[in-house]
XYZ file of C-alpha atoms in Angstrom:
634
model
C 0.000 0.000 0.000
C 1.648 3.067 -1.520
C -0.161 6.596 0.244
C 2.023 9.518 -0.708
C 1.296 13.091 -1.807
C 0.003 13.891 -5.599
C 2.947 14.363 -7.584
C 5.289 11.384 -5.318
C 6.095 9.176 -7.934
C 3.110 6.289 -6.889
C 2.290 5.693 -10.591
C 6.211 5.383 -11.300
C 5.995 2.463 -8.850
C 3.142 0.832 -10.935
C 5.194 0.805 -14.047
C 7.913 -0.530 -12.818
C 6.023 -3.479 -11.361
C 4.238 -3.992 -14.337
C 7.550 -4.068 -16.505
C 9.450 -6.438 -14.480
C 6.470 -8.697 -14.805
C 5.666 -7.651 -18.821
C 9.486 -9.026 -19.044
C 9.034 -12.681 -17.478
C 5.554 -12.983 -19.325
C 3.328 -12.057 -16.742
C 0.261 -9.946 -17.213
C -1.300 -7.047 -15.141
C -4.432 -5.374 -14.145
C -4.508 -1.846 -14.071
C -7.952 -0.520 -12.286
C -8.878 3.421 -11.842
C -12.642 4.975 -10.503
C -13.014 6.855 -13.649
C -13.285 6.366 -16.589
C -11.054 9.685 -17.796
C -8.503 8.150 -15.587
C -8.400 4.500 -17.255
C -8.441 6.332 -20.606
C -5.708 8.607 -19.691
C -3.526 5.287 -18.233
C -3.957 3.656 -21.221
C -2.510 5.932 -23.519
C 0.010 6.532 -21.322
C 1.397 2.858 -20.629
C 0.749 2.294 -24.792
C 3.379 4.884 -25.262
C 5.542 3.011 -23.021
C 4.848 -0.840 -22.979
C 3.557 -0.844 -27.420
C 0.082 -0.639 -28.287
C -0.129 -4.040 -29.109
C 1.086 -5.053 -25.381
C -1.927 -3.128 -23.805
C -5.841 -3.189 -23.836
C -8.618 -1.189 -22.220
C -11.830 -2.046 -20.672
C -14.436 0.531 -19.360
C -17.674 -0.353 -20.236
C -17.576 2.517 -23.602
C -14.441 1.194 -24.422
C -13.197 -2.565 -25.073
C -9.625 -2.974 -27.243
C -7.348 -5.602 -27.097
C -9.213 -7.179 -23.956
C -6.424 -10.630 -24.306
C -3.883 -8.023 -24.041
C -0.939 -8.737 -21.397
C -1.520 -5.178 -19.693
C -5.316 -4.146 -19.085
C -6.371 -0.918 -18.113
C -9.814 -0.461 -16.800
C -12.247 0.757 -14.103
C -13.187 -0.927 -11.119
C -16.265 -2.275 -11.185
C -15.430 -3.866 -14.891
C -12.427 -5.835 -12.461
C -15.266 -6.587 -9.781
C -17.643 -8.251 -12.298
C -14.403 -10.307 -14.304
C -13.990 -11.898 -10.501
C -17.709 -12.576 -10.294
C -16.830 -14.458 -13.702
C -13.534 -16.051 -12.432
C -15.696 -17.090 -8.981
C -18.685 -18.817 -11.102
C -16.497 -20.500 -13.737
C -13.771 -21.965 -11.187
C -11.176 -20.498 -13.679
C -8.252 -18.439 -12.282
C -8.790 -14.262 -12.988
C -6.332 -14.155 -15.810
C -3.536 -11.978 -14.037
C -0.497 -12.104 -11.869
C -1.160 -8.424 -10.507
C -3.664 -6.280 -9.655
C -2.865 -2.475 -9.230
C -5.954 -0.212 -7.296
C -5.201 3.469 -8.202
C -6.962 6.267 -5.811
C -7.519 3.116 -3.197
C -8.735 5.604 -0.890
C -12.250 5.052 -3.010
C -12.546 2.388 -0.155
C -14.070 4.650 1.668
C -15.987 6.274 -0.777
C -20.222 5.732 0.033
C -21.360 4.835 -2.924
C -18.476 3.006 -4.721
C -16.380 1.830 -1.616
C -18.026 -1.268 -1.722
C -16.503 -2.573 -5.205
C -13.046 -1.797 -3.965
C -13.194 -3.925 -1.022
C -15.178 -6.945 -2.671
C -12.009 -6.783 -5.000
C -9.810 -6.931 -1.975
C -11.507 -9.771 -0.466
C -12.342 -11.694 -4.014
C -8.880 -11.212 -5.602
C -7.141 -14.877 -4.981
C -3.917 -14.838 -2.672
C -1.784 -15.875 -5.521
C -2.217 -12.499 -7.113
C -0.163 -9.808 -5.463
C -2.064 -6.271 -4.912
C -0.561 -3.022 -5.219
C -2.351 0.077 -3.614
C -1.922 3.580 -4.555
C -3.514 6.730 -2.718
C -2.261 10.362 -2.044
C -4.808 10.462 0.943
C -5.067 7.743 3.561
C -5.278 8.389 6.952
C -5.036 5.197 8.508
C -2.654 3.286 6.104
C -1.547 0.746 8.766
C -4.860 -0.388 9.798
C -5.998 -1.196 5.988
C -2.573 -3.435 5.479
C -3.700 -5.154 8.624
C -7.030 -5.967 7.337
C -5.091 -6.951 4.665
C -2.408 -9.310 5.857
C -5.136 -11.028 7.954
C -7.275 -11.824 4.865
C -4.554 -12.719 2.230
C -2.074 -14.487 3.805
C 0.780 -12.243 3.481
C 2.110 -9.251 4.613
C 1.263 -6.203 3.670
C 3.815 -3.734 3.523
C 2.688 -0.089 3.875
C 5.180 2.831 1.787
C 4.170 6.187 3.131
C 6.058 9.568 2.034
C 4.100 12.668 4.024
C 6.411 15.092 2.236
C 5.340 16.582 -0.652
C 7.311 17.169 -4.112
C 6.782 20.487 -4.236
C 5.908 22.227 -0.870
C 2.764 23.904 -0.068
C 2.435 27.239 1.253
C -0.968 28.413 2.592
C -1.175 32.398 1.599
C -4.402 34.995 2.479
C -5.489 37.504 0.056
C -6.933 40.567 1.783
C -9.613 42.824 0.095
C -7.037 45.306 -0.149
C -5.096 43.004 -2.375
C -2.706 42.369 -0.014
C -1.075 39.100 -0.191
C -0.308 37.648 3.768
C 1.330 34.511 4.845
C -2.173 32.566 6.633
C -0.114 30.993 9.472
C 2.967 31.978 11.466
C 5.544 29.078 11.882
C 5.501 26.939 15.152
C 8.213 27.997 17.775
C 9.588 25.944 20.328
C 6.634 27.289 22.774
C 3.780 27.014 20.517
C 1.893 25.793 17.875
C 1.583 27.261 14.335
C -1.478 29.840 14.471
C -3.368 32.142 12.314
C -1.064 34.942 10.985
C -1.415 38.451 12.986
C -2.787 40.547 10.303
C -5.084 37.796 8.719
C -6.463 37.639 12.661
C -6.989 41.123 12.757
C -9.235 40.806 9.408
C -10.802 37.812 10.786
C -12.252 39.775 14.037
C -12.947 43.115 12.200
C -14.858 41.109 9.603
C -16.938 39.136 12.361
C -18.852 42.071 13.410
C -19.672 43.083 9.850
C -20.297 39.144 8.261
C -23.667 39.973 8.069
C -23.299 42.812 5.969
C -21.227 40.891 3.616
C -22.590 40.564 0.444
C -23.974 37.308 -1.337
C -21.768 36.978 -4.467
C -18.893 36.254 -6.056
C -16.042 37.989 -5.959
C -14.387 40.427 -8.835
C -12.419 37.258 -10.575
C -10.408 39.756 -13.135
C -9.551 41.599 -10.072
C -8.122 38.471 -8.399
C -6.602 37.246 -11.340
C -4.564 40.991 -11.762
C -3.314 40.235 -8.259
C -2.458 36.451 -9.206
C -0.223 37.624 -12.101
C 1.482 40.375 -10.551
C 2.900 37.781 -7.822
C 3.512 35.156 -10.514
C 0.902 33.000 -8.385
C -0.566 31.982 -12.117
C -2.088 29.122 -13.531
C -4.739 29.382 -10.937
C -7.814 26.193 -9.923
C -10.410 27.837 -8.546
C -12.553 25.882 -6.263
C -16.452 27.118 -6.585
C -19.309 25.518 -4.359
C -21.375 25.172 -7.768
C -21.747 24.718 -11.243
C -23.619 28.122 -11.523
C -21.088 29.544 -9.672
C -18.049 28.414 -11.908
C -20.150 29.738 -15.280
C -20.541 32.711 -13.413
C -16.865 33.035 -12.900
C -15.979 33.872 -16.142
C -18.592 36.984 -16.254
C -16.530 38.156 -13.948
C -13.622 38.350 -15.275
C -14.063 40.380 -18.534
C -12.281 43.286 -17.133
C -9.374 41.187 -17.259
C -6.612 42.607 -20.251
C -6.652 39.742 -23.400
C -3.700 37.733 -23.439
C -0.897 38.305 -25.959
C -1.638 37.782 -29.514
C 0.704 34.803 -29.804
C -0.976 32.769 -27.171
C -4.402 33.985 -28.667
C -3.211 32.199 -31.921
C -1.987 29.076 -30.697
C -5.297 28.542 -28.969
C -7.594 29.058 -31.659
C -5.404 26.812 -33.404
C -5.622 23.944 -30.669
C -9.068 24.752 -29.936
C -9.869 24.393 -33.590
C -8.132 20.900 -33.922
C -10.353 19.844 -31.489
C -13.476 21.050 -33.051
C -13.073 19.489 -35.914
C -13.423 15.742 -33.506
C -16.499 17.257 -31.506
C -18.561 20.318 -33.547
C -20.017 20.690 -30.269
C -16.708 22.756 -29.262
C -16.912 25.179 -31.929
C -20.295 27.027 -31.114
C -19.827 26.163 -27.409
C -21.028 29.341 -25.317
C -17.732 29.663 -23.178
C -15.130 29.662 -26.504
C -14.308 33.038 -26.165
C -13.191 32.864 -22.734
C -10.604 30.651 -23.765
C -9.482 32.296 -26.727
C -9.367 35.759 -24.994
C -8.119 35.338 -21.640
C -7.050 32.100 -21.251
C -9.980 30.909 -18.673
C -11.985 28.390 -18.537
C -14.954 26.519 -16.204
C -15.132 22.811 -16.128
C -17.549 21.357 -14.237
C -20.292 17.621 -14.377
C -22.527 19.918 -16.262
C -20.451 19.836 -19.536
C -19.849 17.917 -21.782
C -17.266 15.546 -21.980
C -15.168 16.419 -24.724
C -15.060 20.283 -23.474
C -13.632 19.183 -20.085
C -11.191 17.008 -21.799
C -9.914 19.943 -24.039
C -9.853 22.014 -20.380
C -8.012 19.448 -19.163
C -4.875 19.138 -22.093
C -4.825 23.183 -22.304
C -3.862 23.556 -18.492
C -2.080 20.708 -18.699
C 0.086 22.089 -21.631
C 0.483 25.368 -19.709
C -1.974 27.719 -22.158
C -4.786 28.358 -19.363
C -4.360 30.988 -16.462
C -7.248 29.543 -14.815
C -9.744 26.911 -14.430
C -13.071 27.593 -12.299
C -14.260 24.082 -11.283
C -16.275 22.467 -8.605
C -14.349 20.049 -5.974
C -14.850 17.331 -8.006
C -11.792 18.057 -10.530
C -9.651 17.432 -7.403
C -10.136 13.356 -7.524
C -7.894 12.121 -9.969
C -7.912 14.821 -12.863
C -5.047 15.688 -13.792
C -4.841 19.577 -13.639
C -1.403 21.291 -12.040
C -1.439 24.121 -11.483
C 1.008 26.820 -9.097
C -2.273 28.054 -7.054
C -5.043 26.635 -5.713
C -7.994 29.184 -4.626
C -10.661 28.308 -2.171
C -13.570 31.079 -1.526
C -16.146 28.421 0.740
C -14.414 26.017 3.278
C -17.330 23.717 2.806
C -18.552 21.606 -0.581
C -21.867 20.157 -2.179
C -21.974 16.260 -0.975
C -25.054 15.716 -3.458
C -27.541 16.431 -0.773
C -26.364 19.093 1.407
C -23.262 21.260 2.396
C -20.507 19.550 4.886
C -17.625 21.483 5.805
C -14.400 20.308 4.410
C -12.507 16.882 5.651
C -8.838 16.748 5.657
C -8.644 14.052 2.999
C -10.822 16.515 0.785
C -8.947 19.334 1.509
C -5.444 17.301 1.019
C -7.007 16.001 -2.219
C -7.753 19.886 -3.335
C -4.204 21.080 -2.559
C -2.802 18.207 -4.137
C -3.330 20.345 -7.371
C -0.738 23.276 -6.208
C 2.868 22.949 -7.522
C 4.081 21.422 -10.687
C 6.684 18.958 -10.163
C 10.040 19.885 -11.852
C 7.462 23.428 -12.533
C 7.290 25.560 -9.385
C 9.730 26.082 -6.959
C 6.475 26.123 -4.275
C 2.632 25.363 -4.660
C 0.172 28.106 -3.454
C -3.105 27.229 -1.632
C -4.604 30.520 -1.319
C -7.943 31.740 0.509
C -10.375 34.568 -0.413
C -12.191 35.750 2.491
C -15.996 34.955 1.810
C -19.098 34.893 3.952
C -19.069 30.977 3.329
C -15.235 31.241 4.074
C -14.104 29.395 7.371
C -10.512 30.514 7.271
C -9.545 29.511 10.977
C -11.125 25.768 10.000
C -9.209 25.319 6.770
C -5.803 26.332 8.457
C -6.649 24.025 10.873
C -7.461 21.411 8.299
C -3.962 22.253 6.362
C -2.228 21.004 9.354
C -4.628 17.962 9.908
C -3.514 14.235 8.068
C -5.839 12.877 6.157
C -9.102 11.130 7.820
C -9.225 7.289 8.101
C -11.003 5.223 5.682
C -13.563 3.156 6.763
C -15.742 0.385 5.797
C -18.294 0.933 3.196
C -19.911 -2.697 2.653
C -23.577 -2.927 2.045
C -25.243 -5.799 1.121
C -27.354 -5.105 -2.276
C -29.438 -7.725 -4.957
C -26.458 -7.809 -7.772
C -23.944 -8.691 -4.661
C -26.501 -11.664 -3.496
C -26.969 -13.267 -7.044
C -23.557 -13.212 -7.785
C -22.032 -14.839 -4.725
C -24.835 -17.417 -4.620
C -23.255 -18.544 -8.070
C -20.574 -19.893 -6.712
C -21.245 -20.075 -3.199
C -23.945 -21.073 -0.468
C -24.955 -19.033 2.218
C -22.569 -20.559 4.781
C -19.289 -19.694 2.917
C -21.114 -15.993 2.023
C -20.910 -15.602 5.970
C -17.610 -16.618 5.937
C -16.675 -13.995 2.975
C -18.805 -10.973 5.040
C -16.351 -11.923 7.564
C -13.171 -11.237 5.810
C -14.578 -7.279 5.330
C -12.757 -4.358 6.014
C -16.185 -3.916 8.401
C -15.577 -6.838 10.212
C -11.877 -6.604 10.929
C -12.393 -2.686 12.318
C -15.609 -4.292 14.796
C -13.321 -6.397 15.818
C -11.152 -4.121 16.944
C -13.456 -1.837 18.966
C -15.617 -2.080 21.568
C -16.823 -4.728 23.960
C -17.338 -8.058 22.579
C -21.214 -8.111 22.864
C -21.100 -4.688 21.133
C -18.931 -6.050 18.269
C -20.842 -9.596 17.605
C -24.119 -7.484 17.378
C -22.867 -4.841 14.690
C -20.821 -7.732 13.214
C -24.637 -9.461 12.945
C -25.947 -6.525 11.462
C -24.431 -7.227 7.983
C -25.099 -10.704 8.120
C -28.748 -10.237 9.134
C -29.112 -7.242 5.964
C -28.001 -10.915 3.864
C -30.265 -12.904 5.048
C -33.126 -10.178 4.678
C -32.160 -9.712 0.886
C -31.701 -13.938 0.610
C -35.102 -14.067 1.988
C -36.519 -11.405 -0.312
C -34.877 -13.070 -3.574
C -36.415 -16.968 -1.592
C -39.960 -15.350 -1.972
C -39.700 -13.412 -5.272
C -38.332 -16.868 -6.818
C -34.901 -15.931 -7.963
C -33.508 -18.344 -5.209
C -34.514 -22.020 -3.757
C -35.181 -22.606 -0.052
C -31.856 -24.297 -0.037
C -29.942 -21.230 -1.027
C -29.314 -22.124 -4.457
C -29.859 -19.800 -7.947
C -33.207 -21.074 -9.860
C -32.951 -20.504 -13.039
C -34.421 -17.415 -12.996
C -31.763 -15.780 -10.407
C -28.715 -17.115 -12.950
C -29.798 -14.970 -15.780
C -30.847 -12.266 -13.180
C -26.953 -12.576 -11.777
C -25.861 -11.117 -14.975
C -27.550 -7.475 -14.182
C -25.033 -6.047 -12.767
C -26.766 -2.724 -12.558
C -28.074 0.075 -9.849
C -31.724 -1.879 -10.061
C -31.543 -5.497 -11.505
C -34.516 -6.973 -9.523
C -37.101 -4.292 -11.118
C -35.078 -5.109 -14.579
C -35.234 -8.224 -14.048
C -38.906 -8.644 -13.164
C -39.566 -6.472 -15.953
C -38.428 -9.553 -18.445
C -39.609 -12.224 -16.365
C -43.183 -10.451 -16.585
C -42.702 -9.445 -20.413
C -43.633 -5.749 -19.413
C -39.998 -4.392 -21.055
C -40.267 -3.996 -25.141
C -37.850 -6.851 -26.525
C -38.304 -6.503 -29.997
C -37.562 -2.209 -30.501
C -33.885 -1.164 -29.736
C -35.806 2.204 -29.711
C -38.125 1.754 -26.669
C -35.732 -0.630 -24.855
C -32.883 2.155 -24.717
C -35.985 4.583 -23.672
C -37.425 2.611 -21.052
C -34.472 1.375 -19.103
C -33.209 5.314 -19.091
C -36.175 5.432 -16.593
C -34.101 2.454 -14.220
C -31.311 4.632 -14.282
C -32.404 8.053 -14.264
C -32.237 9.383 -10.491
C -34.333 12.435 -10.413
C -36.195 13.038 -7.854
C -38.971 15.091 -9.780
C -40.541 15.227 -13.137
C -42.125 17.810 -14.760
C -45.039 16.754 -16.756
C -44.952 16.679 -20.082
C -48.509 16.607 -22.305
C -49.298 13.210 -23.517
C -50.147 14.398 -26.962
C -46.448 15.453 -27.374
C -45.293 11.613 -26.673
C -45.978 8.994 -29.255
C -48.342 6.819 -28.586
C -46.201 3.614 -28.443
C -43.228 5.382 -26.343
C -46.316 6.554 -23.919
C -48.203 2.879 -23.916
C -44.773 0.920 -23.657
C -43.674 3.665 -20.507
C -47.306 2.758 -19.006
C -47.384 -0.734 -19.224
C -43.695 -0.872 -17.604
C -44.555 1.151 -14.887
C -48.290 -0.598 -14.230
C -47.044 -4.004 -14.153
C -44.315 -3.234 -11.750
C -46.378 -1.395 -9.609
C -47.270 -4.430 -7.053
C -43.782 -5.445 -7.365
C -42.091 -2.154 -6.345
C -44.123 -2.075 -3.535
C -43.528 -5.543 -2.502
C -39.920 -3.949 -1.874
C -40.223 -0.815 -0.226
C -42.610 -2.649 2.319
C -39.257 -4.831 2.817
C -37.582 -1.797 3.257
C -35.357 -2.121 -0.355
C -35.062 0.842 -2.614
C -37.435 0.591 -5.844
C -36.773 4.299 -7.215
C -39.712 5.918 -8.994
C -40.277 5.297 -12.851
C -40.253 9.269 -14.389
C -41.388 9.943 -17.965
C -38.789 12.646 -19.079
C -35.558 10.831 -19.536
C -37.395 8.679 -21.596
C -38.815 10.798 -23.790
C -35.470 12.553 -23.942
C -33.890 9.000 -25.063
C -36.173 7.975 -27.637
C -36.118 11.441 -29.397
C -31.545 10.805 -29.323
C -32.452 7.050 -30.773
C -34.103 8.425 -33.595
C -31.763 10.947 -34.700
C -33.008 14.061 -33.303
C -30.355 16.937 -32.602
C -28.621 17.305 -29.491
C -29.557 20.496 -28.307
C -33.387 19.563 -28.862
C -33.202 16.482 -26.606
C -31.166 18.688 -23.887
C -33.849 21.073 -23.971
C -36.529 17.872 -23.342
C -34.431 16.183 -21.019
C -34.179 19.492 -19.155
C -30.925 18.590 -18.493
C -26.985 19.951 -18.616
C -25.165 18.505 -21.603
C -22.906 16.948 -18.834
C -26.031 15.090 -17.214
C -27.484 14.241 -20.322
C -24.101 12.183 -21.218
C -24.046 10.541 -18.116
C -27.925 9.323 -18.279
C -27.091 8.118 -22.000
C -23.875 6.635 -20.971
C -25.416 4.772 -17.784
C -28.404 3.406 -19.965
C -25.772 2.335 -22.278
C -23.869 0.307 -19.799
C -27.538 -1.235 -18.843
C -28.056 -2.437 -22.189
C -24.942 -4.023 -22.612
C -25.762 -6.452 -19.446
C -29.263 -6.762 -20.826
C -26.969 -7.606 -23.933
C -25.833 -10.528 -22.081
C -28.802 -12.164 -21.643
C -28.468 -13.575 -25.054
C -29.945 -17.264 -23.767
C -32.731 -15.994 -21.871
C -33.919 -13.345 -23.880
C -32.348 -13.251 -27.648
C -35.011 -10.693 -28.699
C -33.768 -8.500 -26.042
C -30.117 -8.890 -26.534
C -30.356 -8.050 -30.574
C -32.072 -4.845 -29.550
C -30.075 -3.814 -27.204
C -27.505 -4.264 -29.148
C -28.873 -2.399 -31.551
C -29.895 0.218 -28.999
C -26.245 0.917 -27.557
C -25.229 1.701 -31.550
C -28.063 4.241 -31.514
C -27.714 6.388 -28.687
C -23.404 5.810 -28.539
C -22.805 8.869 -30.806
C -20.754 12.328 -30.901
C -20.833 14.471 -28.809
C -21.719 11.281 -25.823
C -18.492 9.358 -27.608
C -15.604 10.968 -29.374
C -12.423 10.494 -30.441
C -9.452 13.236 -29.279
């Protein structure tokens, strides 16, 4: 397990494990959380290992999949050990590497990473990489207890590049945010910045609700050489809004101007979508840009090369660039100490704060990275200094037991030897290690008892025998590996979903995976009246069934009509910006619902024995909606 700061060298560690073993023959699995990442990877370890040496797997993307060096995301590894575990057949590799392994701890996707941990066979040697884990020594003891061998823990706290933490006053006054420890006391808040801090405390009411004068900030940036500058905004609005704000900023020098249009160019001619897009001449004029979920893939990609290539002064971007992007930068620029968690606002962690400064200071760049704070009335500065002292926070357990989990273990194993697996969690081994031992067998119980409660469900719905085994029902149902494969699933068994159209298949099962949590109605006599009647009859017959669920206390999410509409008008050629405006959605959201339907269809693709209808038009249905600007080629 490799934690050490962005910028350390981790990825330099993976290569050279992968080369020694590329040399003797041996083959390697390469698995990131994103899919940008995995695409990144495998360019780069093409350029070094051959083309022909290395393949990619994603989901979107499948090259060269018997290739001795596969990239790929997570859950794609997950699902090939679900294979390996229901064949009997050995997961063909001698080495697994987990980039950003701190996604252990991560809510919603923690649980793939530690199923890998505790599927991957002993043979195969595990390499962990992560810039932010607090309690390194406790995961390699999980570790060494479940894989029976030690696992060695490589920690560098020092960063590359160091960070200093820097206050801009309204003034425009640059001040140091902390004054060094002494020998009789702990590093504090600077003087001056104190002096602010108390002054402004009496008049934070009066402060107003906005954004700051960007061009103004950026003047002060340049003059101190503090440039390229990430911004970190609190929303997607806010990030747009950015660049508004900046158009009292000079234009950059001709010759950058140039070079620009010229790479900006290149890449329209790949994605048209670029050319027209709204926030162009930002980029061409003053070298800004805002990057954000809400846009569309190929834009943030093109964000991403420009600052990367050192053409960009400054990117305004939510606190989600600060996982795994690549984006350097000399300065990174907070104005909230708190961010967006998808539900409500939580003040910043350590481990998201460390992740956010791991941007500041280009190795073999800058001399010294910059995080720098602009006072704000959502501005905690006394918190974040506190939190730029702080490690990072432990990781903990995020196991839960779901339907796609249940199916697939129960193809290979019984109920008995699933206990024994729920013991060999990351969730088990830190019970075990707290608390009295009454305390710890009842929480242990609780994951074992959330089993047995889906076992029970799947008994009564028919997907399982009373003996614990698959019917034949639950092994085609194993192979929906998706978000909801019991209402799928049912869907087929009850010949509700359209088999036959690749156009109302994709358009229905966007309503599995769309997660809105209201619809705006649209008038019936705007739908067609197949796309309406197929929509009703899905959502009808699985009425008694979804409730049957959410009595049991599982998540059956509503059925809405929108994304679907928005779907079927994309499958039958109708122009992007017209099914945006019907999906009421950000281009960046729309991708993502098209993308996550497509990844649907391609397990419903699988069910080729079960359902052959189903499979041919969903195959067909993936061909339809995969298309620029959702896929592209840079």
């Amino acid at each position: 397990l490799v934690t050490a700061p962005t910028g350390a060298g981790k990825t330099w560690i993976a290569q050279q494990a992968i080369a020694r073993l590329h040399k003797k023959g041996g083959r390697s699995w390469y698995a990131s959380p994103l899919k940008a990442l995995s695409n990144a990877k495998y360019t780069e370890f093409a350029n070094i290992f051959g083309v022909d040496q290395v393949g990619i797997l994603t989901g979107d993307r499948k090259e060269n999949p018997e290739a001795p060096i596969i990239v790929g995301t997570t859950e794609i590894l997950r699902n090939h050990l679900y294979d390996a575990m229901t064949s009997g057949k050995n997961l063909k590799t001698d080495l697994v590497v987990l980039d950003e392994a701190h996604f252990l701890g991560d809510p919603e996707r923690g649980v793939v990473w530690e199923e890998i941990m505790i599927y991957l066979p002993n043979r195969i040697p595990l390499l962990l990489l992560s810039a932010t884990i607090g309690n390194a020594d406790q995961i390699a003891g999980w570790l060494t207890s479940i894989r029976s061998a030690r696992c060695t823990v490589i920690k560098e706290m020092k960063r590359p590049v160091p960070l200093v933490s820097i206050f801009l006053h309204p003034s425009g006054t640059l001040l140091p945010l902390t004054e060094p420890a002494t020998a009789n006391s702990k590093e504090k808040i600077s003087k001056k910045v104190s002096e602010f801090l108390k002054k402004k405390r009496s008049r934070q009411r009066r402060l107003p609700d906005h954004l700051v004068p960007f061009d103004d900030v950026l003047r002060v940036l340049q003059q101190y050489n503090l440039l390229p500058a990430l911004f970190f905004l609190k929303s997607r609005a806010d990030c747009d809004r950015a660049l508004e704000l900046c158009r009292g900023r000079p234009p950059i020098g001709n010759d950058r101007k140039v070079l620009l249009k010229k790479r900006i160019d290149a890449f329209s001619r790949q994605s048209r979508h670029i050319n027209k897009h709204r926030q162009r001449w930002f980029i061409e004029n003053l070298a800004i840009g805002s990057h954000h979920a809400g846009q569309l893939p190929t834009w943030k990609l093109m964000l991403e090369r420009l600052m990367s290539d050192g053409l960009l002064d400054a990117v305004f971007a939510t606190s989600t660039v600060a996982a795994g992007v690549n984006f350097p930068a000399r300065t990174v620029v907070f104005l909230n100490s708190d961010r967006f968690n998808g539900t409500q606002f939580l003040p910043l962690d350590a481990t998201e704060f460390h992740q956010m400064t791991g941007r500041a200071g280009r190795r073999g760049m800058d001399n010294i990275g910059f995080a720098l704070l602009l006072p704000n009335k959502y501005m905690d500065v006394r918190w974040l200094a506190k939190l730029s002292q702080r490690p990072p926070e432990a990781v903990v357990s995020q196991i839960k037991i779901n339907f796609s989990m249940v199916l697939n273990l129960l193809l290979s194993h019984d109920p008995a030897q699933i206990r024994d697996l729920l013991k060999r969690s990351f969730a088990s081994y830190l019970i075990g290690k707290q608390g009295p031992k009454k305390s710890r067998r009842n929480r242990r119980r609780q994951l074992w008892d959330d089993f047995t409660n889906h076992l029970n469900f799947l008994k009564e719905a028919g997907y399982v025998t009373e003996t614990g085994a698959l019917t034949e029902e639950g092994r085609w149902a194993s192979q929906l590996r998706v978000d909801q494969p019991l209402l799928i699933a049912e869907g087929f068994r009850r010949g509700l979903l359209p088999q036959k159209n690749p156009h109302l298949l994709a358009a229905v099962i966007a309503a599995f995976v769309s997660e809105r949590e209201t619809d705006t109605k649209i008038p019936k006599k705007q739908i067609p009246p197949n796309l309406l009647g197929a929509f009703e009859r899905v959502v009808k017959g699985l009425r008694p069934f979804a409730w049957q669920m959410l009595k049991r206390g599982f998540q059956a999410r509503v059925l809405h009509l929108r994304p679907v509409v928005a779907i079927y008008a994309w499958t039958n050629g109708e122009p992007w910006e017209s099914v945006r405006v019907m999906a009421e959605m950000e281009e960046g959201d729309l991708v993502m619902l098209i993308l996550r339907t497509a990844d649907n269809l391609r397990h419903i693709r699988g069910l080729r024995r079960a359902f052959p209808q189903a499979a041919h038009a969903a195959d067909q249905a993936i061909a339809l909606i995969l298309r620029e600007p959702v896929v592209f080629e840079l």
